[in-house]
Coordinates of C-alpha atoms and ligand atoms in Angstrom, one line a residue:
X740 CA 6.3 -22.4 -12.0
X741 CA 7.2 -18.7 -11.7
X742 CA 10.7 -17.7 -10.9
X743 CA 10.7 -16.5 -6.9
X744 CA 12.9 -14.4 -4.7
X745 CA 12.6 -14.9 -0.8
X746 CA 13.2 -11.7 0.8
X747 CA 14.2 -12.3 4.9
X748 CA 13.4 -9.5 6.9
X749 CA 15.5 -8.1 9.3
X750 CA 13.0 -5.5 10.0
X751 CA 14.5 -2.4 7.9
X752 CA 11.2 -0.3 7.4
X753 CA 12.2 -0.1 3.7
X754 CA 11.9 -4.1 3.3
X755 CA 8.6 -3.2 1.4
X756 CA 10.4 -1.1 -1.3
X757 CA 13.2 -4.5 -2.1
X758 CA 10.3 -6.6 -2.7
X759 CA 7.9 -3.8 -4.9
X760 CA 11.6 -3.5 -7.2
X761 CA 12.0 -6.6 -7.8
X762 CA 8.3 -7.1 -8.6
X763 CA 8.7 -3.9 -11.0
X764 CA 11.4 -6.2 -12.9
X765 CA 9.0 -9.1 -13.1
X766 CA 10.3 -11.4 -10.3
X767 CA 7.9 -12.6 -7.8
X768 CA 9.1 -12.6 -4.3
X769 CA 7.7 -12.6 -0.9
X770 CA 9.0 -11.3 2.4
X771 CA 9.3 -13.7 5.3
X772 CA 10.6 -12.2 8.7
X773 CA 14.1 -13.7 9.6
X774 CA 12.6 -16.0 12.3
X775 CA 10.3 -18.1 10.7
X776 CA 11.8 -18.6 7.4
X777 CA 13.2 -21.9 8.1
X778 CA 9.7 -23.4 7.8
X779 CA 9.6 -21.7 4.2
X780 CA 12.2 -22.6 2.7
X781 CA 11.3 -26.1 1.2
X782 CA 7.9 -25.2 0.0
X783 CA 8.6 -21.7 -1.4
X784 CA 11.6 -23.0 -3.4
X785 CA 13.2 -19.7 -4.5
X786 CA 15.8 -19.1 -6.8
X787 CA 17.8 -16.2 -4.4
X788 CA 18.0 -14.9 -1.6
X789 CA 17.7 -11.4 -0.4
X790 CA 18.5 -10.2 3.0
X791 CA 17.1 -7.1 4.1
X792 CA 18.3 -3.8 6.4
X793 CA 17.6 -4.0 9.6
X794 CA 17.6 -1.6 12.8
X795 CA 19.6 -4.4 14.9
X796 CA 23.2 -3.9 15.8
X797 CA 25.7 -7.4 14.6
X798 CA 27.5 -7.0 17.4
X799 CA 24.3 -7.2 20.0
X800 CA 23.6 -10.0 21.8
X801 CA 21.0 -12.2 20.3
X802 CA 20.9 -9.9 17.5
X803 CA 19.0 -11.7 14.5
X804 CA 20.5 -14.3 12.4
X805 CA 19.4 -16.0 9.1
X806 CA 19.2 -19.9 9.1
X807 CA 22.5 -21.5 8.5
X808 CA 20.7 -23.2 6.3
X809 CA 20.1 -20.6 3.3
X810 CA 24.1 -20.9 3.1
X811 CA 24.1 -24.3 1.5
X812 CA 21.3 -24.2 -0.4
X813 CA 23.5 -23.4 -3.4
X814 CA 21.5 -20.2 -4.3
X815 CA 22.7 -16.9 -4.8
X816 CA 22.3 -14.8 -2.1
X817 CA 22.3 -10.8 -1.6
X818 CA 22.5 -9.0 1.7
X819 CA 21.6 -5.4 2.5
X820 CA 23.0 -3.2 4.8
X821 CA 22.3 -5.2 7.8
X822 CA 22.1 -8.2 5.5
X823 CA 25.8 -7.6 4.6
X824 CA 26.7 -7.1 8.3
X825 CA 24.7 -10.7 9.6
X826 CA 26.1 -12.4 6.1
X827 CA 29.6 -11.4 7.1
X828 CA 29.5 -12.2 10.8
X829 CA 27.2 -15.5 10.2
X830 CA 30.3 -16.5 7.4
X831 CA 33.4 -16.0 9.8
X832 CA 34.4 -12.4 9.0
X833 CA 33.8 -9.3 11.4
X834 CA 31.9 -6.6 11.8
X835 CA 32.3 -3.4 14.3
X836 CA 30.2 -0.4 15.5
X837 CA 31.9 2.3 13.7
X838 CA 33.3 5.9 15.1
X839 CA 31.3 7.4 12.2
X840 CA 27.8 6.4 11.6
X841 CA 27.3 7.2 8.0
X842 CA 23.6 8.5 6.6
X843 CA 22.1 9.4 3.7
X844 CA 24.0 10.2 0.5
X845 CA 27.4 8.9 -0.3
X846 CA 29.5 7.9 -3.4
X847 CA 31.3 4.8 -3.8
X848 CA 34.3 3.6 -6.1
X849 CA 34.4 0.5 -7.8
X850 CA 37.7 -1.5 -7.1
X851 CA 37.5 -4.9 -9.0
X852 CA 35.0 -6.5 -11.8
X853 CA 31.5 -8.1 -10.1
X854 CA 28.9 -9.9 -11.6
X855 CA 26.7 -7.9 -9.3
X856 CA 27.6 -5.0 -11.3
X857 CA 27.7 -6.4 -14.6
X858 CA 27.0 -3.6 -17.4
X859 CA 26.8 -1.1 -14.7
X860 CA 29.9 -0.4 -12.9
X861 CA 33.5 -1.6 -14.0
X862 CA 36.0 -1.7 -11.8
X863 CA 37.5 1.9 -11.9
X864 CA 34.2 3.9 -11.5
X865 CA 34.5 6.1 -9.1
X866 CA 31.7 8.8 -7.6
X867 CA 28.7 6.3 -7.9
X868 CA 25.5 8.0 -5.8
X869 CA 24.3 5.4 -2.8
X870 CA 22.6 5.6 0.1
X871 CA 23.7 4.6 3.2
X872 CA 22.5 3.8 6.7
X873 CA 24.7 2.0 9.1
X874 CA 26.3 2.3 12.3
X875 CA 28.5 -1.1 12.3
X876 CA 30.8 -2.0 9.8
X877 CA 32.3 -4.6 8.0
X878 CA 36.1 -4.7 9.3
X879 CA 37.5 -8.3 8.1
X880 CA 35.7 -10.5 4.7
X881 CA 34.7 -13.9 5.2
X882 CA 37.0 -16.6 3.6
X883 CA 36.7 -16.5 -0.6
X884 CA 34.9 -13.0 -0.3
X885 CA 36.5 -9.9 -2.2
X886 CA 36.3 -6.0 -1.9
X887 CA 34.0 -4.7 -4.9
X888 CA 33.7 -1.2 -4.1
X889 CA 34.3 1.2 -1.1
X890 CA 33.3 4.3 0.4
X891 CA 34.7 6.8 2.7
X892 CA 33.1 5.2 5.6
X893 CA 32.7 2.1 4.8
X894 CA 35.8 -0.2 3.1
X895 CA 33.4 -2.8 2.3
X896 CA 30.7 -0.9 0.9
X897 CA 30.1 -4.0 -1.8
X898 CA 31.7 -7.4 -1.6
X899 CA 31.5 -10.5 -3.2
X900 CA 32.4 -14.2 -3.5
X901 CA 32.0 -15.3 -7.5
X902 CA 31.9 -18.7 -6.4
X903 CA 29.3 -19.5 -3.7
X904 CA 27.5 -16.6 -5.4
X905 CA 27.2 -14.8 -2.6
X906 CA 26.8 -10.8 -2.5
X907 CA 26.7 -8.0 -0.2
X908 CA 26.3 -3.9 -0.3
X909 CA 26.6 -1.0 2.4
X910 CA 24.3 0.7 0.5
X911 CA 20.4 0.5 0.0
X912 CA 19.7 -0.5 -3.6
X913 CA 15.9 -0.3 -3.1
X914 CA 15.5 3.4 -2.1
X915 CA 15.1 6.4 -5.2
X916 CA 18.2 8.2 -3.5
X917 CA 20.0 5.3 -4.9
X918 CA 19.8 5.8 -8.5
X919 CA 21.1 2.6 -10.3
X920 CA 19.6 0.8 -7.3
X921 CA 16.9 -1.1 -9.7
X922 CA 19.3 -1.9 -12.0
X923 CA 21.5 -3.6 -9.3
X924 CA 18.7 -5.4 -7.9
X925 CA 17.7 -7.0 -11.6
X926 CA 21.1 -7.8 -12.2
X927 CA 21.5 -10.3 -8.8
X928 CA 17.6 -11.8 -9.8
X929 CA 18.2 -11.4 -13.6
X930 CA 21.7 -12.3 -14.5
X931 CA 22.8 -14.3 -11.1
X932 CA 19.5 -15.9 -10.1
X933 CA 18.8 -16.4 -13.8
X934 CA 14.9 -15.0 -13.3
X935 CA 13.1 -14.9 -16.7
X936 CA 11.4 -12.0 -15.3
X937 CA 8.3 -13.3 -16.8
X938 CA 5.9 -12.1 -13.9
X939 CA 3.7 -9.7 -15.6
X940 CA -0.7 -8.9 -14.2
X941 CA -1.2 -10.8 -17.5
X942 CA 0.1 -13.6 -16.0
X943 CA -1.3 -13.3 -12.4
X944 CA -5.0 -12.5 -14.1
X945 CA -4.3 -16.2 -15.5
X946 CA -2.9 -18.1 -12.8
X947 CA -5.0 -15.8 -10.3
X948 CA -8.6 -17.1 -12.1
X949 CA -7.2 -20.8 -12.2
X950 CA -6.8 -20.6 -8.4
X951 CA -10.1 -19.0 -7.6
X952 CA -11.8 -21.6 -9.9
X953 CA -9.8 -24.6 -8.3
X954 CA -11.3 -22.9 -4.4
X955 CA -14.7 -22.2 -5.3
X956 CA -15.7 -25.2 -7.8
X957 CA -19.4 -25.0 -8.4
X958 CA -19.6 -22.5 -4.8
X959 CA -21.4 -19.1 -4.6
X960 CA -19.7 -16.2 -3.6
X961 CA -20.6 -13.2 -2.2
X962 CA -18.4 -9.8 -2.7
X963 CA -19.2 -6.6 -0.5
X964 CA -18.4 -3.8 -3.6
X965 CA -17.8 -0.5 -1.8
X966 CA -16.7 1.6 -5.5
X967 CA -13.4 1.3 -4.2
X968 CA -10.2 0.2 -6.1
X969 CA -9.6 -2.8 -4.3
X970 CA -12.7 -4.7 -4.5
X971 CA -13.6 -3.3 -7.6
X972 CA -10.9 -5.6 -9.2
X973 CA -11.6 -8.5 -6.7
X974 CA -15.6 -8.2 -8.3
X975 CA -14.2 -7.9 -12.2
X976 CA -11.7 -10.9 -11.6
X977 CA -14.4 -13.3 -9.7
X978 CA -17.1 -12.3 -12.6
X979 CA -14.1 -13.6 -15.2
X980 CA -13.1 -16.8 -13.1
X981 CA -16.7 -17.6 -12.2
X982 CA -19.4 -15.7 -13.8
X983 CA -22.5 -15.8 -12.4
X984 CA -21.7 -17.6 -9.3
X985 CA -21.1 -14.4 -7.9
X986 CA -23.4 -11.8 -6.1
X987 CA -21.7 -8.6 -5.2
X988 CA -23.7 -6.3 -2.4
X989 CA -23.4 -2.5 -2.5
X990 CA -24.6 -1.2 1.1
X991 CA -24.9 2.8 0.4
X992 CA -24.8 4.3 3.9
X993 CA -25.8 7.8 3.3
X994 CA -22.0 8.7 3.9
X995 CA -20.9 8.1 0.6
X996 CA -19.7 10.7 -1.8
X997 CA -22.8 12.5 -4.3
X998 CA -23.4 10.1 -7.2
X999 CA -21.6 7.1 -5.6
X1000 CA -24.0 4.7 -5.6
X1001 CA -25.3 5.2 -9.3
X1002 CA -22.2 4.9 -10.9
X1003 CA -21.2 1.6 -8.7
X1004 CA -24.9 0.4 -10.3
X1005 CA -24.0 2.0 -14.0
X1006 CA -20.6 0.1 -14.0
X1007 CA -21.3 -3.1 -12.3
X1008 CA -24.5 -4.5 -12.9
X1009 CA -25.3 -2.4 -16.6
X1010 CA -21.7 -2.4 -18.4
X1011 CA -20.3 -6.0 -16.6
X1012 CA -23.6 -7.4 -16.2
X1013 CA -22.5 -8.5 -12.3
X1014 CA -25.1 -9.6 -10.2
X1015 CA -25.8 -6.8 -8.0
X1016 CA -27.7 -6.1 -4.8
X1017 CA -27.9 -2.4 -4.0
X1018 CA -29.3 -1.5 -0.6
X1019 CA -29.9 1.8 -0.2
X1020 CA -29.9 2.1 3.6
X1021 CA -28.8 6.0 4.2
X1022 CA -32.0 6.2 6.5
X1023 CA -30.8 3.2 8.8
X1024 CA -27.2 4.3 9.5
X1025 CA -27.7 8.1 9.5
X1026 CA -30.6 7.4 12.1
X1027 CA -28.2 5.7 14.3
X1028 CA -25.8 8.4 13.9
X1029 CA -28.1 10.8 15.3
X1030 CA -26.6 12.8 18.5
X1031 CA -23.3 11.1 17.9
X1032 CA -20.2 13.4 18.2
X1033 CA -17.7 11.0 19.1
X1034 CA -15.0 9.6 15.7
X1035 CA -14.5 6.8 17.2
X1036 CA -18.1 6.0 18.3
X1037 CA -19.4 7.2 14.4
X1038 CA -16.9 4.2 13.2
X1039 CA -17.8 1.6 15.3
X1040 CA -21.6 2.5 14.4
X1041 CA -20.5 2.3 10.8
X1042 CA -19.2 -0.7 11.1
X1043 CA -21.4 -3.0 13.0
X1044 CA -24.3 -1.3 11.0
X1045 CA -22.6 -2.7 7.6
X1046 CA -22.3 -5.8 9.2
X1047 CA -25.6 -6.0 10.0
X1048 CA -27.0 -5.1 6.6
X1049 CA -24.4 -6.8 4.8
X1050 CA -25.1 -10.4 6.5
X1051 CA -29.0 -9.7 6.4
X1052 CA -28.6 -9.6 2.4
X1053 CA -26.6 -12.5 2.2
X1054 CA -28.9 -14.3 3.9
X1055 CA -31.0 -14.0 1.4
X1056 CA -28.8 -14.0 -1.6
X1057 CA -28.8 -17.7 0.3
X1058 CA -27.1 -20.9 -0.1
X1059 CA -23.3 -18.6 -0.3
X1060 CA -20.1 -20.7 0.5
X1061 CA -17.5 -18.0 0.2
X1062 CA -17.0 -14.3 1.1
X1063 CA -14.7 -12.1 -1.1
X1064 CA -12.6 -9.4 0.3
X1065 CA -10.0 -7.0 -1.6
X1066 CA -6.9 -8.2 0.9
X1067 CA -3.9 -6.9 -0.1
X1068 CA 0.0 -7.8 0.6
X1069 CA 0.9 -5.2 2.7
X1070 CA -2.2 -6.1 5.3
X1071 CA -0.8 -9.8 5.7
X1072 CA 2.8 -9.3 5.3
X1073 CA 4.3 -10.8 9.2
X1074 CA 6.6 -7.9 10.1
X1075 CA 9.6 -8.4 12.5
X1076 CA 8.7 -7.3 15.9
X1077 CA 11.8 -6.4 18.2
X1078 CA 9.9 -7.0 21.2
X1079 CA 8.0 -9.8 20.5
X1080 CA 8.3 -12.2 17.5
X1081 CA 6.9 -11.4 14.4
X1082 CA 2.9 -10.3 14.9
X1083 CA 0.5 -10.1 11.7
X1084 CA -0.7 -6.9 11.1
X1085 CA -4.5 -6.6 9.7
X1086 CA -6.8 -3.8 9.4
X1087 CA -9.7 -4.5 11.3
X1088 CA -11.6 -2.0 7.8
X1089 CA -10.6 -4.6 5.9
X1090 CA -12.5 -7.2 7.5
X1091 CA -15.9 -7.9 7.5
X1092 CA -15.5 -8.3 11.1
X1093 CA -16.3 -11.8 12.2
X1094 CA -18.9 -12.6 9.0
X1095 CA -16.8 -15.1 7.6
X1096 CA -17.4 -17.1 11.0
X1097 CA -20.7 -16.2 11.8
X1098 CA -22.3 -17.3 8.8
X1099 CA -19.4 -20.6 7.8
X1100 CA -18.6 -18.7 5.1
X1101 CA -14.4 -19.1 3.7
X1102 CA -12.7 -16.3 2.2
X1103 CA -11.7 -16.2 -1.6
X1104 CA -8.8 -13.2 -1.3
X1105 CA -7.6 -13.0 -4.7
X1106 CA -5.4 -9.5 -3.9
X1107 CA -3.5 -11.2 -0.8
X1108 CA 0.2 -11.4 -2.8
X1109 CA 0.0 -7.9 -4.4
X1110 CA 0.8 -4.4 -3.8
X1111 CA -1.5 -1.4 -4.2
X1112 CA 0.0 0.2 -7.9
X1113 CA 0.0 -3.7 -8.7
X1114 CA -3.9 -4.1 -8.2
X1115 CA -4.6 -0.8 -10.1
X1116 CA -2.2 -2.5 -12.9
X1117 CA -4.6 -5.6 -12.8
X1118 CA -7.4 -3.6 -12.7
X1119 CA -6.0 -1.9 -16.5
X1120 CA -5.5 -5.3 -17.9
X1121 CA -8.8 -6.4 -16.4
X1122 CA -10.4 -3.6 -19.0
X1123 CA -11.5 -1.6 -15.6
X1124 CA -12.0 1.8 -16.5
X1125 CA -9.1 4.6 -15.9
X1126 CA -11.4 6.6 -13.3
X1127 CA -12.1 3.5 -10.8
X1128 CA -8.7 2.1 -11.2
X1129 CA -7.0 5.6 -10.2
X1130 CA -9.2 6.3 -7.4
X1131 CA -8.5 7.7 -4.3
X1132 CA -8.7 6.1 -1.3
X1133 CA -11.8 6.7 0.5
X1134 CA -12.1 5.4 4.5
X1135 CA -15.3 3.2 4.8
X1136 CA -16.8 5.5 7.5
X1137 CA -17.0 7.9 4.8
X1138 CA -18.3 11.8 4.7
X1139 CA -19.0 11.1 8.9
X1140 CA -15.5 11.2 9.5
X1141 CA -15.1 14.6 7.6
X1142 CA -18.3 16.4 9.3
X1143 CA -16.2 16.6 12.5
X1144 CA -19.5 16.5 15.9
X1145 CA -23.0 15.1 14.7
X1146 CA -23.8 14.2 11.1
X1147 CA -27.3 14.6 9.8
X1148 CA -28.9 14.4 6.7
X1149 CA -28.6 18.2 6.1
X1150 CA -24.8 18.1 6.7
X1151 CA -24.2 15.4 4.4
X1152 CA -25.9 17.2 1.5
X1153 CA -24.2 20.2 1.5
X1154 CA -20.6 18.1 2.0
X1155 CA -21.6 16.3 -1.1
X1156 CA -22.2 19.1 -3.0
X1157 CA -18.8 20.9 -2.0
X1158 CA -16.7 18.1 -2.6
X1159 CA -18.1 17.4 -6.0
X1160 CA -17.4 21.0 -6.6
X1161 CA -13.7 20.3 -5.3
X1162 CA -13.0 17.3 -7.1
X1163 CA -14.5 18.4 -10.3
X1164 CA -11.8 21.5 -10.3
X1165 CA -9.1 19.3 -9.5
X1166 CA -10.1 17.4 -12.7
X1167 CA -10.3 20.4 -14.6
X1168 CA -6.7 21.6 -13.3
X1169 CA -5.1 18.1 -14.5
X1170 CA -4.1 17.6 -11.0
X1171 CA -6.4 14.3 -10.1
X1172 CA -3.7 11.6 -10.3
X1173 CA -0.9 13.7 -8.8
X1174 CA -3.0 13.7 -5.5
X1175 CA -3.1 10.8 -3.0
X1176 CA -6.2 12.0 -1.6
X1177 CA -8.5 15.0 -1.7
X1178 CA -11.5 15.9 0.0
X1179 CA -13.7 18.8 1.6
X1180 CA -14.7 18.4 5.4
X1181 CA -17.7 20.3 6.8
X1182 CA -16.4 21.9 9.9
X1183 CA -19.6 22.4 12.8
X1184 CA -18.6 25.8 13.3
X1185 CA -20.8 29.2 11.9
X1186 CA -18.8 32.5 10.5
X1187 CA -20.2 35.0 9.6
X1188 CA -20.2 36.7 6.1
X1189 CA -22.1 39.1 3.7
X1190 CA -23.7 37.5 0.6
X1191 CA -25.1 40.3 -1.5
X1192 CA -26.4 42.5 1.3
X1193 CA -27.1 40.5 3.6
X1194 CA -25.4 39.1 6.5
X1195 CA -24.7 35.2 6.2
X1196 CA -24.0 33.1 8.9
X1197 CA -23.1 29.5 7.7
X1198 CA -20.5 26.3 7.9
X1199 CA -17.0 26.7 7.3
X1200 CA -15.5 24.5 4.6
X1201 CA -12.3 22.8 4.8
X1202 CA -10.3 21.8 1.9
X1203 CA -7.6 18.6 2.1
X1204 CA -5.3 17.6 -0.4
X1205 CA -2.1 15.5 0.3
X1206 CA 0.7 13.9 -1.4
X1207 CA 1.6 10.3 -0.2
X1208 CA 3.0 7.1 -1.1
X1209 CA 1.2 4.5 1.1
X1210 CA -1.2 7.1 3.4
X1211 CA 1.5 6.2 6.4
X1212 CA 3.0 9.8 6.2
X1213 CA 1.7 12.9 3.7
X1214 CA 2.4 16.2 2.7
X1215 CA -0.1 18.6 1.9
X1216 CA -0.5 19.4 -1.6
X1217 CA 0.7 22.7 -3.2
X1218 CA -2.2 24.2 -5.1
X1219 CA -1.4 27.2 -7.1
X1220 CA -3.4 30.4 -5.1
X1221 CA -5.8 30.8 -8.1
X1222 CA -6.9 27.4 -7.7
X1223 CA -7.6 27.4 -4.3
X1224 CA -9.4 31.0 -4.7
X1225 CA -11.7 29.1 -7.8
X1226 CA -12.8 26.4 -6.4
X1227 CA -13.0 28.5 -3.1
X1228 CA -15.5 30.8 -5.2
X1229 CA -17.3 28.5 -6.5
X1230 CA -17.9 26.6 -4.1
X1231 CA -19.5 29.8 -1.7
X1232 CA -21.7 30.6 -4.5
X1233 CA -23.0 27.5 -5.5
X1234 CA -23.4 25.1 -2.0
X1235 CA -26.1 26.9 0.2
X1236 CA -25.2 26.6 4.0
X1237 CA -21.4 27.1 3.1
X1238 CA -20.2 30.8 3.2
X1239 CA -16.5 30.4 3.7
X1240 CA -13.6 27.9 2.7
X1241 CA -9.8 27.6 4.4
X1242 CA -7.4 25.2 3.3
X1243 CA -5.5 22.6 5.3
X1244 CA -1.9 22.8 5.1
X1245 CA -0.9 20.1 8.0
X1246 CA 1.5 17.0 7.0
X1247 CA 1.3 13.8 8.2
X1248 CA 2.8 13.4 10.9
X1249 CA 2.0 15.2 13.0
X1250 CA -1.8 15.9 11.6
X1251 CA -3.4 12.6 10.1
X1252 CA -5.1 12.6 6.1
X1253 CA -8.9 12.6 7.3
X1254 CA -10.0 15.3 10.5
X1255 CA -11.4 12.2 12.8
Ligands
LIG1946 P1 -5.3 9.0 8.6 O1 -6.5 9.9 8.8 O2 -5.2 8.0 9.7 O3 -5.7 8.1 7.3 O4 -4.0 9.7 8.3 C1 -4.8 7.3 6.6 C2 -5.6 6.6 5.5 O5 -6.6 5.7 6.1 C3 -7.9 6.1 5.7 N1 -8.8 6.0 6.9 C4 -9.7 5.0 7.0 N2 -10.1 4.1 6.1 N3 -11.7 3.3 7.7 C5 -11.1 3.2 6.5 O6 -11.5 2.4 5.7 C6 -11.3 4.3 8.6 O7 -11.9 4.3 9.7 C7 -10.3 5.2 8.2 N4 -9.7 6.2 8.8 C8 -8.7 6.7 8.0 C9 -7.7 7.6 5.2 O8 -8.7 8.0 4.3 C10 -6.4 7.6 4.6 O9 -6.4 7.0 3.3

């Protein structure tokens, strides 16, 4: 079996980033919030222990603990920031709030030899660059623990106890601001936990098919392929693990971007030879669209349209046992709730809302353990080609959330053909993969302008281009001016109805990525 790491959350908001490093080294780990680990522990049989940051204060009452029980497992265990402060108190040392609360950069120094910092530090190194975040402190060391390195506020910015195997930092190894963070991190799983580090998507392609296989036996499955990233893998991995016993279903809904649909077909069922329905059903869901203005409305009619169309063709794909659906990590990971026990967060887009029930279908999620940059990796080794597996993210509402009041036919035509416009110069510039997300939205306002010599009086264009790492905050992109005035030019000469452009230089928060 794989080597595994069992990350306890304490709730930090950067939990995600420990267990994403110590993927990046090979290791697979999961993250299990502090208070239902205990029911874990047997069956996930890891070979260390991390304990995350946390927003919680030691010294609170009822302040969260992790089981007594990870302590005599016998495993190597490594506690961060508030991990160090619960390890310490939990162990019979103290911890107190501090006069100083202590954030962002510091520098430590290294006063003894650790196998934590084997190759990295010796004892004597002084200036390393950390970061911290803490307002408690660790005053007194638990029995058979030692000082490994210090800080100005914090004496027991790293500590250790060689024998139980038991390690601690201040600091927050997991975060870029902490250069030699990584390399910490791969020394407890590597050297301490003895990890082989031999989690690679070559691996998880293999395991991953073996699993689907064992589910599905001689089942159908049907796959919803939207020419997104995510299910774009899930189809390519189902087609390896069970070949024709899959039927993915492309619903176009007239809201996609200009050409979507025909390279979904050209890919799919041409190069992969998928079975493939395509329903072309623009006419349906821009008909009920008609004389809506209202974002939230426009989704909800997106959504139960799909459904509708979606279970109608499955129907008569007939006889289907399973439904797939591109899952991934971050929508099922339990995350520690302050206020009440830990809550599962899933987005409702993700879900073909209620299918699965309504038609006795079970879900194959293939993408459930992994990360976003891990299923574009397992895309690559699945032989996906580079411009689906570096996609942008595009919202399943499509183009109707970027024609802010009523979308018709008319509207989405000219959006199309202004975003193809945009994209295409963005590709030309080099500047595709740099982007998180990029887009044109047709604003349902009239300027007027002079086109030759006559007076024009057409749709404003909006241009969006952000930088992000997860879509949960963004900043807008820095195009160089002549970019912006080129595809700006271009796009008022060639897209009739569209006579001037503006660009959208809001971050996230407070604006959001799409205008509804
Ligand atoms: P916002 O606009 O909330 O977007 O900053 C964050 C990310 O979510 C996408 N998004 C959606 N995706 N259905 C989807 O499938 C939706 O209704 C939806 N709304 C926003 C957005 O494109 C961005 O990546």
């Amino acid at each position: 079996m794989t080597d595994r790491i069992l990350i306890i959350d304490f709730g930090s908001q950067v939990t995600q980033l420990i267990a994403r490093r110590v993927r990046e080294s090979g290791v697979y780990c999961e993250i299990i919030p502090f208070n239902s680990v205990e029911e874990h522990l047997e069956s996930f049989d890891p070979k260390g222990i991390i304990f995350s940051g946390g927003p919680a204060s030691v010294t609170g009452i009822e302040s969260p603990r992790a089981p007594e029980k990870v302590f005599e497992m016998g495993l190597p265990i490594l506690g961060i920031c508030y991990g160090e402060q619960t390890m310490v108190a939990q162990l019979g040392g103290r911890v107190e709030n501090a006069d100083h609360r202590e954030f962002g950069r510091a520098t430590i120094d290294v006063v003894e030899e650790s196998a934590l910092f084997e190759g990295l530090w010796p004892a004597g190194t002084t200036g390393e660059q950390v970061w911290m975040s803490h307002g408690d402190r660790v005053i007194e060391l638990p029995e058979g623990f030692k000082a490994v390195a210090v800080s100005a506020n914090a004496p027991y910015a790293a500590i250790a106890n060689e024998e139980k195997r038991f390690y601690a930092v201040q600091f927050h190894p997991e975060v870029v601001h902490t250069p030699r963070g990584a390399d910490l991190l791969w020394n407890f799983t590597h050297r301490i936990c003895g990890c082989k580090g031999d989690w690679t998507m070559a691996a998880f392609r293999e395991t991953e098919i073996a699993k689907v296989r064992a589910q599905v036996g001689e089942g159908r499955v049907i796959c919803g392929l939207s020419g997104g990233v995510d299910s774009s893998v899930v189809a390519v991995l189902l087609h390896e693990a069970i070949g024709d016993q899959l039927t993915c279903v492309f619903v176009d809904t007239g809201v996609m971007r200009a050409n979507e649909a025909a390279e979904v077909v050209s890919l799919f069922r041409d190069h992969y030879n998928i079975p493939l329905v395509h329903v072309d059903a623009g006419e349906l869901f821009l008909g009920k669209l008609e004389g809506v203005d209202d974002p939230e409305k426009k989704r909800k009619i997106i959504g139960a349209t799909f459904i509708d169309v979606f279970e109608e063709e499955a129907k008569k794909v007939g006889g289907a046992d399973f439904l797939a659906q591109g899952t991934l990590y971050p929508d099922v990971i339990e995350s520690v709730s302050f206020t009440g026990g830990p809550s599962v967060t899933i987005k409702s887009h993700h879900n073909v809302g209620g299918l699965p029930e309504r038609m006795n279908m079970a879900l194959v999620e293939p993408l459930r353990e992994l990360f976003k940059d891990e299923v574009r990796a397992l895309g690559r080794e699945l032989g996906l080609p580079e411009a689906f597996v570096g996609r942008h993210p595009f919202p399943g509402p499509g183009l109707a959330i970027r024609i802010p009041g009523e979308v018709t036919k008319e509207k989405v035509a000219i959006l199309q053909k202004a975003d193809t416009i945009y994209l295409d110069e963005i590709r030309k510039a080099g500047l595709y993969d740099d982007i998180w997300q990029a887009f044109a939205v047709l604003l349902p306002v009239r300027t007027v302008g002079v086109m030759g010599d006559e007076r024009s009086y057409e749709y404003v264009c909006a241009l969006r281009a952000v930088t992000s790492t997860d879509g949960m905050t963004a900043d807008y992109y820095h195009f160089e001016h002549d970019f912006l005035g080129r595809t700006a030019t271009r796009i008022i000469n060639e897209v009739r109805g569209i006579n001037r452009v503006v660009y959208d230089i809001t971050s996230k928060p407070p604006g959001t990525i799409e205008w509804e």
